[in-house]
Short mmCIF file of C-alpha atoms and ligand atoms in Angstrom, two decimals:
data_model
loop_
_atom_site.label_atom_id
_atom_site.label_comp_id
_atom_site.label_asym_id
_atom_site.label_seq_id
_atom_site.Cartn_x
_atom_site.Cartn_y
_atom_site.Cartn_z
CA MET A 21 55.37 -196.08 -77.27
CA MET A 22 52.40 -195.41 -75.06
CA PRO A 23 52.90 -193.63 -71.73
CA ALA A 24 53.45 -195.74 -68.63
CA ASP A 25 49.79 -195.30 -67.74
CA TRP A 26 48.67 -197.35 -70.73
CA HIS A 27 46.62 -199.44 -68.32
CA VAL A 28 43.87 -196.81 -68.34
CA SER A 29 43.16 -197.62 -71.99
CA ALA A 30 43.06 -201.38 -71.47
CA ALA A 31 40.08 -203.07 -73.09
CA CYS A 32 39.89 -205.52 -70.19
CA ARG A 33 39.88 -202.79 -67.55
CA GLY A 34 36.58 -202.81 -65.70
CA SER A 35 35.23 -205.45 -68.04
CA ALA A 36 32.73 -207.94 -66.67
CA GLU A 37 34.99 -210.53 -68.31
CA ALA A 38 38.22 -209.35 -66.64
CA ASP A 39 38.45 -212.58 -64.62
CA LEU A 40 38.95 -214.52 -67.85
CA PHE A 41 42.54 -213.31 -68.12
CA PHE A 42 43.57 -215.13 -64.95
CA ALA A 43 41.04 -217.95 -65.07
CA PRO A 44 42.08 -221.53 -65.84
CA GLN A 45 43.28 -221.48 -69.43
CA THR A 46 40.55 -223.60 -70.96
CA PRO A 47 40.11 -223.27 -74.74
CA LEU A 48 36.91 -221.26 -74.26
CA ASN A 49 38.44 -218.84 -71.73
CA VAL A 50 41.55 -218.36 -73.84
CA ALA A 51 39.61 -217.77 -77.05
CA ARG A 52 37.41 -215.10 -75.46
CA ALA A 53 40.30 -213.35 -73.71
CA LEU A 54 42.37 -213.27 -76.91
CA GLU A 55 39.39 -211.87 -78.78
CA ILE A 56 39.31 -208.96 -76.32
CA CYS A 57 43.09 -208.47 -76.55
CA HIS A 58 43.03 -208.33 -80.32
CA GLY A 59 40.72 -205.32 -80.19
CA CYS A 60 42.69 -203.59 -77.44
CA PRO A 61 44.49 -200.30 -78.24
CA VAL A 62 47.37 -201.06 -75.85
CA GLN A 63 48.06 -204.67 -76.81
CA THR A 64 51.73 -204.06 -77.65
CA ASP A 65 52.46 -202.23 -74.39
CA CYS A 66 50.69 -204.95 -72.43
CA ALA A 67 52.66 -207.72 -74.14
CA ASP A 68 55.92 -205.79 -73.61
CA GLU A 69 55.23 -205.42 -69.89
CA ALA A 70 54.50 -209.13 -69.46
CA LEU A 71 57.52 -210.21 -71.48
CA THR A 72 60.05 -207.83 -69.94
CA GLY A 73 58.59 -208.30 -66.46
CA ARG A 74 58.62 -212.06 -66.93
CA ILE A 75 55.02 -212.32 -65.81
CA GLU A 76 54.17 -216.01 -65.98
CA HIS A 77 50.48 -216.05 -65.12
CA GLY A 78 47.50 -214.95 -67.13
CA ILE A 79 46.87 -213.66 -70.60
CA TRP A 80 48.62 -210.41 -71.44
CA GLY A 81 48.81 -208.53 -74.71
CA GLY A 82 47.27 -211.33 -76.73
CA LEU A 83 49.81 -213.82 -75.40
CA THR A 84 48.96 -216.88 -73.34
CA GLU A 85 51.20 -218.32 -70.64
CA ASP A 86 52.42 -220.90 -73.17
CA ASP A 87 53.09 -218.19 -75.79
CA ARG A 88 55.30 -216.23 -73.38
CA ALA A 89 57.12 -219.35 -72.22
CA ALA A 90 57.88 -220.18 -75.86
CA ILE A 91 59.23 -216.67 -76.49
CA TRP A 92 61.45 -216.84 -73.39
CA ARG A 93 62.76 -220.27 -74.44
CA GLN A 94 63.53 -218.90 -77.90
CA GLU A 95 65.37 -215.92 -76.39
CA LEU A 96 67.44 -218.26 -74.21
CA TRP A 97 68.24 -220.45 -77.20
CA GLU A 98 69.28 -217.45 -79.30
CA ALA A 99 71.43 -216.10 -76.47
CA ALA A 100 73.14 -219.48 -76.15
CA GLN A 101 73.95 -219.45 -79.88
CA THR A 102 75.87 -216.18 -79.56
CA ARG A 103 78.17 -217.41 -76.78
S1 SF4 H 206 46.05 -206.54 -74.42
FE1 SF4 H 206 44.53 -207.85 -73.42
S2 SF4 H 206 45.27 -208.17 -71.33
FE2 SF4 H 206 46.39 -206.45 -72.21
S3 SF4 H 206 45.31 -204.62 -71.57
FE3 SF4 H 206 44.51 -205.19 -73.56
S4 SF4 H 206 42.74 -206.51 -73.21
FE4 SF4 H 206 43.90 -206.38 -71.29
#
């Protein structure tokens, strides 16, 4: 687990392409943002923060908005199965 200040190591931090992560999720924008995420040293921490914080907007940790929504739906479904 990285320290809470993992943001300082973010590949997107200060990048000229930082706007891509919150731009309209066109195929081109998504592909380029995910390419940056996949080379990022803090990808897991970033994804964890977005998932646990239920951050709906933008690309975080190599996950699109649709990816996170699918994970949350799966978690809800699994929780319902254990009741
Ligand atoms: S995983 Fe992606 S969004 Fe998260 S800090 Fe790294 S480059 Fe930025």
